[in-house]
Coordinates of C-alpha atoms in Angstrom, one line a residue:
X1 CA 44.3 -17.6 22.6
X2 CA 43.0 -14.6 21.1
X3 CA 39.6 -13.1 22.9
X4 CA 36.4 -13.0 20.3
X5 CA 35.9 -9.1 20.9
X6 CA 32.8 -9.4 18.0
X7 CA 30.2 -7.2 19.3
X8 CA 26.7 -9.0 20.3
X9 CA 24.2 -8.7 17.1
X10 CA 21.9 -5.7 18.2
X11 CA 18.1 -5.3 18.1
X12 CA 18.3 -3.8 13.9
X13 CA 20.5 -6.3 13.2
X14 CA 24.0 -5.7 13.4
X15 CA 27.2 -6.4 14.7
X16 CA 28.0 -3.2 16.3
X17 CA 27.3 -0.4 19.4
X18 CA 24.1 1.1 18.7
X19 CA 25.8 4.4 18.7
X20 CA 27.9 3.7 15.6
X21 CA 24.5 2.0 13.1
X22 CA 22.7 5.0 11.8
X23 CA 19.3 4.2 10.7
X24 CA 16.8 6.7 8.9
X25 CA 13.3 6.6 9.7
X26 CA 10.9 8.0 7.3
X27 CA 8.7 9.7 9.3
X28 CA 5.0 11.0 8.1
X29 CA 3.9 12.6 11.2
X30 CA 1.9 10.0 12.8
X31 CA 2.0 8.4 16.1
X32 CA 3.2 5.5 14.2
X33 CA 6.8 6.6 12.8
X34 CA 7.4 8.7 15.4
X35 CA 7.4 5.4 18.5
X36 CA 9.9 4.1 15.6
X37 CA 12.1 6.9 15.8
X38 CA 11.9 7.7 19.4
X39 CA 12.1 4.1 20.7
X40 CA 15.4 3.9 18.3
X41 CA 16.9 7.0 19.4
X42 CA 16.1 5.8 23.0
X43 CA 17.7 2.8 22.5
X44 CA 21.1 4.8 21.6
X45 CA 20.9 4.4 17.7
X46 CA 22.3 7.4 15.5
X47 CA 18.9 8.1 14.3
X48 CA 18.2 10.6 11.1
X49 CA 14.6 11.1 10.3
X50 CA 13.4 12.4 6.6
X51 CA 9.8 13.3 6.2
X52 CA 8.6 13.3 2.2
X53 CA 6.7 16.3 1.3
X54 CA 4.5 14.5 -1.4
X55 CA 1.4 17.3 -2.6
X56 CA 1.0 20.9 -2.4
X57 CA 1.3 22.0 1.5
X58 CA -0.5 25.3 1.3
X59 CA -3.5 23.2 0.3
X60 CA -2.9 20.6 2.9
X61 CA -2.1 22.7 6.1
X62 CA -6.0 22.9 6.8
X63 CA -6.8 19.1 6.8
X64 CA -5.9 16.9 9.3
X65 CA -5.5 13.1 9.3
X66 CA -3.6 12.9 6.2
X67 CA 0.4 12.6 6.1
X68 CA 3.0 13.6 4.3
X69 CA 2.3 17.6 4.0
X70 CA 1.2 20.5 6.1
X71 CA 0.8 20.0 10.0
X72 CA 1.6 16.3 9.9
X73 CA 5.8 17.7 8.5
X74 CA 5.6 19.8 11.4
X75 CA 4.3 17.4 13.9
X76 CA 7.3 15.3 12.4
X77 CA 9.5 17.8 13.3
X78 CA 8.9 18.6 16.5
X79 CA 9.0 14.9 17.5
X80 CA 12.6 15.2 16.2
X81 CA 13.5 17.5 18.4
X82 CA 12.2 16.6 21.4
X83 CA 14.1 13.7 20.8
X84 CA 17.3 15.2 19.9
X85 CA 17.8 14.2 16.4
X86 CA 18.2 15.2 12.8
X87 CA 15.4 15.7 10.6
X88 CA 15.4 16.5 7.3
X89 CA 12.1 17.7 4.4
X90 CA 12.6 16.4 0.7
X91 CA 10.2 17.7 -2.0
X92 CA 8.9 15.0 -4.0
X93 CA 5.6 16.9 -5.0
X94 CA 7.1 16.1 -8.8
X95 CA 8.0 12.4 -8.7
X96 CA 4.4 11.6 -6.1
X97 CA 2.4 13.4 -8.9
X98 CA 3.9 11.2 -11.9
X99 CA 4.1 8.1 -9.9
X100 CA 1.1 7.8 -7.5
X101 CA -1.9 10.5 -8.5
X102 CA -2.0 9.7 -12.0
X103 CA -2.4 6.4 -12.2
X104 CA -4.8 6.6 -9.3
X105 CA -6.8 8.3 -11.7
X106 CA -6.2 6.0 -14.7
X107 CA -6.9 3.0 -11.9
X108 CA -10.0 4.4 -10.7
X109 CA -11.6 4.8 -14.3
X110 CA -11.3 1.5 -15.3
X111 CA -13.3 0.3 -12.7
X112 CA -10.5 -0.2 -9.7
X113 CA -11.1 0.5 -6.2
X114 CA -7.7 2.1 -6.0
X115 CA -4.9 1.6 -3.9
X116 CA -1.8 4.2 -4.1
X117 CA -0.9 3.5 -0.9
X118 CA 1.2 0.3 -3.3
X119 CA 2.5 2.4 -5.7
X120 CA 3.6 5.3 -3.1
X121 CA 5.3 2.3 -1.0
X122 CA 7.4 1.1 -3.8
X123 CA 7.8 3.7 -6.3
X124 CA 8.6 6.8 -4.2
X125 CA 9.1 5.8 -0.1
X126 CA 10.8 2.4 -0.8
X127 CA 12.7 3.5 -4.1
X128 CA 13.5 7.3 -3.9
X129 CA 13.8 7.5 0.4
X130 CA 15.8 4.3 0.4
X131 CA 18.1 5.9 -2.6
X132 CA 18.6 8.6 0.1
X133 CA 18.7 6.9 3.3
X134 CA 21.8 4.9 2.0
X135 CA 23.2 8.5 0.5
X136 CA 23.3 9.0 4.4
X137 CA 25.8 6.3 4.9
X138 CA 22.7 4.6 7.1
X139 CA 22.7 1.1 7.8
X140 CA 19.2 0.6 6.9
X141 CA 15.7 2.3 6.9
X142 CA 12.9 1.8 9.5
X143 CA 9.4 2.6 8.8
X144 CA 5.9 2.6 11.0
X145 CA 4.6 -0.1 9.0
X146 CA 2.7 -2.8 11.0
X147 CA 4.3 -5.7 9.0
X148 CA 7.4 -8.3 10.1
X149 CA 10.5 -9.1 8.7
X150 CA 11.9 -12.1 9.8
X151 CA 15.4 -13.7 8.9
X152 CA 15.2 -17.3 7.4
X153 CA 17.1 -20.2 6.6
X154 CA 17.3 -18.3 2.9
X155 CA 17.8 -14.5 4.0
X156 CA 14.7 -11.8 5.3
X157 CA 11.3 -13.3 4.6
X158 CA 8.0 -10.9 5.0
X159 CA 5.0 -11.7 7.7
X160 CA 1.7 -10.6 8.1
X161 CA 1.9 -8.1 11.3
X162 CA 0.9 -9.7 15.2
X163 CA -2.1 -7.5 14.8
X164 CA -4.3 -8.6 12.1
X165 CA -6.7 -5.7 12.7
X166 CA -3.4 -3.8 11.7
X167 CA -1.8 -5.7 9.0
X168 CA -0.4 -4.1 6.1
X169 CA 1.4 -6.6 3.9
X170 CA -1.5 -6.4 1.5
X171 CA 0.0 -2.7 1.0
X172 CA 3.3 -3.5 1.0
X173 CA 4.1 -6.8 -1.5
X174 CA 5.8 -5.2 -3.9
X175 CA 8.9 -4.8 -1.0
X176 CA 12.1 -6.6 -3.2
X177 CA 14.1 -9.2 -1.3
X178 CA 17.1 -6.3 -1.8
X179 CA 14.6 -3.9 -0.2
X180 CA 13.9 -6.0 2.3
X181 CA 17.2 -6.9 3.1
X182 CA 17.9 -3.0 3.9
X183 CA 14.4 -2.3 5.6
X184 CA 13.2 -2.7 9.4
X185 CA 10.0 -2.6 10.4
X186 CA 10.2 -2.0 14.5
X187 CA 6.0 -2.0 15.2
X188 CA 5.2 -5.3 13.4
X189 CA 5.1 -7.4 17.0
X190 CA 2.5 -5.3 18.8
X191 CA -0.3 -6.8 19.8
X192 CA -2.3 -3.8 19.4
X193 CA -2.3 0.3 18.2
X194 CA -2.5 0.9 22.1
X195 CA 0.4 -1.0 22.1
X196 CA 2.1 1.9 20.2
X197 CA 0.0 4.7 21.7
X198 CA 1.6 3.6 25.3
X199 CA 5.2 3.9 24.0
X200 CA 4.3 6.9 22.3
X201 CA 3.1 8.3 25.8
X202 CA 6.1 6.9 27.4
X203 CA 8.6 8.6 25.2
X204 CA 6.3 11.8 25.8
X205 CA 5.6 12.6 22.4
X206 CA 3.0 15.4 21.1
X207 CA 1.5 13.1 18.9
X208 CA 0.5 10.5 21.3
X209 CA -3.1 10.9 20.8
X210 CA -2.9 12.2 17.0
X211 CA -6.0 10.0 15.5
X212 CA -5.2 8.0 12.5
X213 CA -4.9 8.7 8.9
X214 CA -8.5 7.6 7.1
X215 CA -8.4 8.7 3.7
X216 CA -6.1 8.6 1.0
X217 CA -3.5 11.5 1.5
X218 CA -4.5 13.5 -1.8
X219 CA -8.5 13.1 -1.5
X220 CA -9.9 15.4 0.8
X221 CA -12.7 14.0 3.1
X222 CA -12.6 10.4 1.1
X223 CA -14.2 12.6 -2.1
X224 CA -12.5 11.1 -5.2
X225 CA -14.8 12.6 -8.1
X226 CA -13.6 16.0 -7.0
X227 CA -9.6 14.6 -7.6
X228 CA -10.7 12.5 -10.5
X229 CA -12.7 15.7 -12.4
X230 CA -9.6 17.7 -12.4
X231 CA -7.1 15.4 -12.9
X232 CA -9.6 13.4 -16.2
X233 CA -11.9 16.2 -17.1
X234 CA -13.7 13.7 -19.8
X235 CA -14.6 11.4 -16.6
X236 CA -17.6 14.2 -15.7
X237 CA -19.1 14.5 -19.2
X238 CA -22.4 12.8 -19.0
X239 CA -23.5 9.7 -21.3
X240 CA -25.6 6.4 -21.1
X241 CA -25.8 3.9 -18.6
X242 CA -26.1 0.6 -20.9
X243 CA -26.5 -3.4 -20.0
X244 CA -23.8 -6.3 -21.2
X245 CA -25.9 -6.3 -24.6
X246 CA -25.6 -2.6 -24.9
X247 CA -29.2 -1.6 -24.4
X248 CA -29.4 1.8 -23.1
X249 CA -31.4 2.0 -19.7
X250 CA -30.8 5.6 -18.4
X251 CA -28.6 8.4 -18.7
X252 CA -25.7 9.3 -16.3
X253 CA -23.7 12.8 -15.1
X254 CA -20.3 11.5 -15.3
X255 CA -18.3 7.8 -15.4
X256 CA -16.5 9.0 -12.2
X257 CA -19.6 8.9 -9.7
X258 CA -20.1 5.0 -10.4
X259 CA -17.6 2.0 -8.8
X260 CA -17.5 -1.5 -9.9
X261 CA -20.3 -3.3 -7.8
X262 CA -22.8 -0.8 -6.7
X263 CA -26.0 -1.5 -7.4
X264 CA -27.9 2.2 -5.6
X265 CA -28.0 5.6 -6.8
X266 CA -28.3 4.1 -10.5
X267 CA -31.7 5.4 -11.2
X268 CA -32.9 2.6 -13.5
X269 CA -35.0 0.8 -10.7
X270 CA -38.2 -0.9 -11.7
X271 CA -36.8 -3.8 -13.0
X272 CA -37.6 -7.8 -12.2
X273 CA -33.3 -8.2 -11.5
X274 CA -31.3 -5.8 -9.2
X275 CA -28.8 -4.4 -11.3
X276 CA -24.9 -3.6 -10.1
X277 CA -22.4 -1.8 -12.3
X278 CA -19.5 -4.4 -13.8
X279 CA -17.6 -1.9 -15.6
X280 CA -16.9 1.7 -16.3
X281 CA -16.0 2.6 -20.0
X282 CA -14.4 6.2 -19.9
X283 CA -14.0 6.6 -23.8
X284 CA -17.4 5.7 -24.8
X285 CA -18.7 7.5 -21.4
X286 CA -20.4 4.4 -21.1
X287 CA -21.3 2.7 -17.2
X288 CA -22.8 -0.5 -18.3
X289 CA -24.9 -2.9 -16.0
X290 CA -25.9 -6.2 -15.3
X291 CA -26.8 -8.9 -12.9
X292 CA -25.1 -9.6 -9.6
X293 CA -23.4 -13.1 -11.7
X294 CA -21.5 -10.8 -13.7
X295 CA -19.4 -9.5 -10.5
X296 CA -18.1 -13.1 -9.4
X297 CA -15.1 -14.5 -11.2
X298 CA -12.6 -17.3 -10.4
X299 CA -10.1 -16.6 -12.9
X300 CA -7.6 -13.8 -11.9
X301 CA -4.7 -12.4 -14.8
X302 CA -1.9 -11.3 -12.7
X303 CA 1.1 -9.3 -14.4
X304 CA 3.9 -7.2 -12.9
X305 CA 4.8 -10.0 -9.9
X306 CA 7.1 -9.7 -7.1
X307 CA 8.2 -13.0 -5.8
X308 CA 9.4 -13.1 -2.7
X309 CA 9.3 -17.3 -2.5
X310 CA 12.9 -19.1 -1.8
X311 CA 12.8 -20.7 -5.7
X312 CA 12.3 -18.6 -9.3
X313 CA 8.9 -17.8 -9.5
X314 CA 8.2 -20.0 -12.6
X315 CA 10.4 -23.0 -11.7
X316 CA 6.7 -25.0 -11.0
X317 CA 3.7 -25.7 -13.2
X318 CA 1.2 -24.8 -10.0
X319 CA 1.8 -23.0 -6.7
X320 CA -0.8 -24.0 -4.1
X321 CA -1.0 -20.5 -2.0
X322 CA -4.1 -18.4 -0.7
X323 CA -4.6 -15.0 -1.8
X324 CA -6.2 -11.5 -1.3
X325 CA -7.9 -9.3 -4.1
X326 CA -9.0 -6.8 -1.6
X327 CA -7.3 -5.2 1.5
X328 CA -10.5 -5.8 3.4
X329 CA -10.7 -9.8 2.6
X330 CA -8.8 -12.5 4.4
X331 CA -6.6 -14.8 2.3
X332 CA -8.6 -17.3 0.4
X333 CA -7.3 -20.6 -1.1
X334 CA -6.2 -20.5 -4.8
X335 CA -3.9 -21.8 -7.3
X336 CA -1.5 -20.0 -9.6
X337 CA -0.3 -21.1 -12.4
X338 CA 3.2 -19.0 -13.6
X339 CA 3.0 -17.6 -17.1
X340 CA 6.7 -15.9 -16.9
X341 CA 8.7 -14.7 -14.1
X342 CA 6.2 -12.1 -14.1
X343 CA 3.4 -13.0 -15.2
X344 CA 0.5 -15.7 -13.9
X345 CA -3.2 -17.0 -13.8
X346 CA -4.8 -17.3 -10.6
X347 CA -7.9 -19.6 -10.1
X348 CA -9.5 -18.9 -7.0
X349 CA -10.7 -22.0 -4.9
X350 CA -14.3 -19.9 -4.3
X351 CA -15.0 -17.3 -6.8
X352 CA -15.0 -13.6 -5.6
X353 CA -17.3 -10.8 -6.6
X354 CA -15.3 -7.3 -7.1
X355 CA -12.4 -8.9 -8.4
X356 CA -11.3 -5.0 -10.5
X357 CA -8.5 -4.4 -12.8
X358 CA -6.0 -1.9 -10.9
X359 CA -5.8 -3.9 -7.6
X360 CA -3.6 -6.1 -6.2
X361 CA -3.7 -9.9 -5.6
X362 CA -1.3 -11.0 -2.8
X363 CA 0.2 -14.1 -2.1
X364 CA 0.3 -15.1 1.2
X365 CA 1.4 -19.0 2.6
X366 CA -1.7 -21.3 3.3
X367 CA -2.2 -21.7 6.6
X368 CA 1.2 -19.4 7.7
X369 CA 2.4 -15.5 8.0
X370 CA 4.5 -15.4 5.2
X371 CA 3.7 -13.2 2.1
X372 CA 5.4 -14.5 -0.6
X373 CA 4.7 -11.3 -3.3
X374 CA 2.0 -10.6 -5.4
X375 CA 1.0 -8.1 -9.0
X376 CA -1.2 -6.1 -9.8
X377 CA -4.8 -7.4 -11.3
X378 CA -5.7 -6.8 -15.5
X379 CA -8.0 -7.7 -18.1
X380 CA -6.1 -10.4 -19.4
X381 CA -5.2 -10.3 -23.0

């Protein structure tokens, strides 16, 4: 009788000696990506890490805490070699600009708290690095993302990382199943970030202590008028600040120092009903007002969905899910109701004030870890 000489199934996922699966690991810098690459290369993988330079270095090499440019490329590097494997740079300054910062702009101006940490995910580090992790001949990718990927009776599902405090599917639903089939996501377990900063010590690595990433990488010290007046010049011409009926109450310097639901800084005070801004009108220079009512809605157009559910998307009339419109909320209860495979209305159990078109509404399973997609919020037709 012959001898079953299959090799045991190893900790990425496949049949075979550690030694012989290559895995790339896109590495930013952080303490993060590089416990992913050491613990892998530890473990006896053939590891390869690629770091995407994404916006001009020679501007970023004097701040700290962002990723993808300047000192966090060479903090990448170094953590390559101390671990003794390949690392590579690609320039994607180009494709980051025309996929990422200018519809950040275009987001923010219509009234979006923006979130390009999606777009960057699945247009550029999911699409483009993937495209070149498997140009490598590498058996998948593995990324510093606190998310899991667990296999189901159907193939990979996505869940909600062990850490909520550290949780980024709301960042990441746009992941295709065929992604996701390719993708590893080492970290998603840990209880904690001192979880990570331990390994991270234990491997020895430079950046064990590196502090976190706060802002978005392109937007020096959290200050997005300065980005947003050079990339929309028109967003810093002055006009009117107006109500819903179009009264004009005051006079503003610029669309792009106002966000959907602030109610200080307006300079209109005096009046019997605090005011909050519900939209921003770039064309007509317009940031128009009105009561705190106006902020809450319950009724949610969704276009541009990725389903990640076991059936087609619109096979049912009603999907009874909970969702999130902000990265900062926890899932609330809601219904949606398909419209096409990519399209759908979502009534929300509870409306929610700050509901903006530009961000994204997640689904995640009621009561479960599982996300099961999401698409990006709009005005509705």
């Amino acid at each position: 009788m012959a001898r079953d000489t299959a090799h045991p199934i190893n900790s990425l996922g496949f049949a075979k000696p550690e030694a012989e699966t290559r895995v790339v690991v896109a590495m930013s810098g952080g303490v993060d990506s590089s416990v992913v690459a050491a613990q892998l290369a530890e473990e006896g993988y053939d590891v390869v890490g690629v770091t995407l330079q994404l916006y001009d270095h020679g501007a970023a090499l004097a701040k700290k805490g962002a990723c993808c440019a300047g000192l966090d490329i060479h903090d990448a590097r170094r953590v390559a070699e101390e671990m003794g494997f390949p690392h590579y740079v690609l320039d994607y300054e180009n494709v980051f600009k025309e996929a990422v910062i200018d519809e950040f702009a275009d987001s923010y101006l219509a009234g979006a708290t923006p979130v390009p940490c999606i777009r960057c995910n699945e247009r550029v580090k999911f699409k483009d690095l993937l495209g070149t992790a498997r140009d490598l001949d590498a058996d998948c990718m593995a990324t510093g993302h606190y998310i899991q990927r667990k296999v189901g009776a159907r193939g990979p599902e996505l869940h909600s990382a062990a850490d909520a405090n550290r949780d980024q599917s709301y960042f990441l639903f746009s992941t295709t199943a065929e992604q996701l089939d390719y993708l590893r996501f080492p970290l998603g377990h840990l209880p904690s970030k001192d979880a990570t900063r331990a390994l991270a010590a234990k491997y020895g690595l430079s950046v064990a202590d590196k502090p976190d990433s706060q802002d978005i990488c392109f937007v020096p010290n959290g200050n997005y008028a300065s980005v947003i007046e050079k990339l929309r010049p028109g967003a810093a011409e002055p006009g009117d600040i107006v109500d819903h009926e179009g009264r004009v109450l005051g006079q503003h310097e610029g669309v792009l120092h106002y966000t959907v639901g602030q109610r200080r800084g307006l300079g209109i005070g005096g009046l019997e009903t605090p005011l909050y801004v519900v939209k921003l009108d770039v064309e007509a220079r317009q940031v128009i007002v009105g009561p705190k009512a106006m902020l809450s809605t319950a009724i949610v157009p969704v276009r541009e969905i990725n389903w990640l559910g076991d059936d087609a998307f619109d096979a049912v009339a009603e999907r009874h899910v909970s969702v999130k419109v902000r990265s900062t909320r926890a899932p609330r209860e809601a219904v949606i109701r398909p419209l096409s495979p990519i399209t759908a209305e979502v009534e929300l159990h509870a409306p929610e004030e700050g509901v903006a078109p530009g961000q994204a509404c997640v689904f995640y399973e009621t009561g479960g870890s599982r996300i099961l997609g999401g698409g990006w919020i709009w005005r509705g037709d």
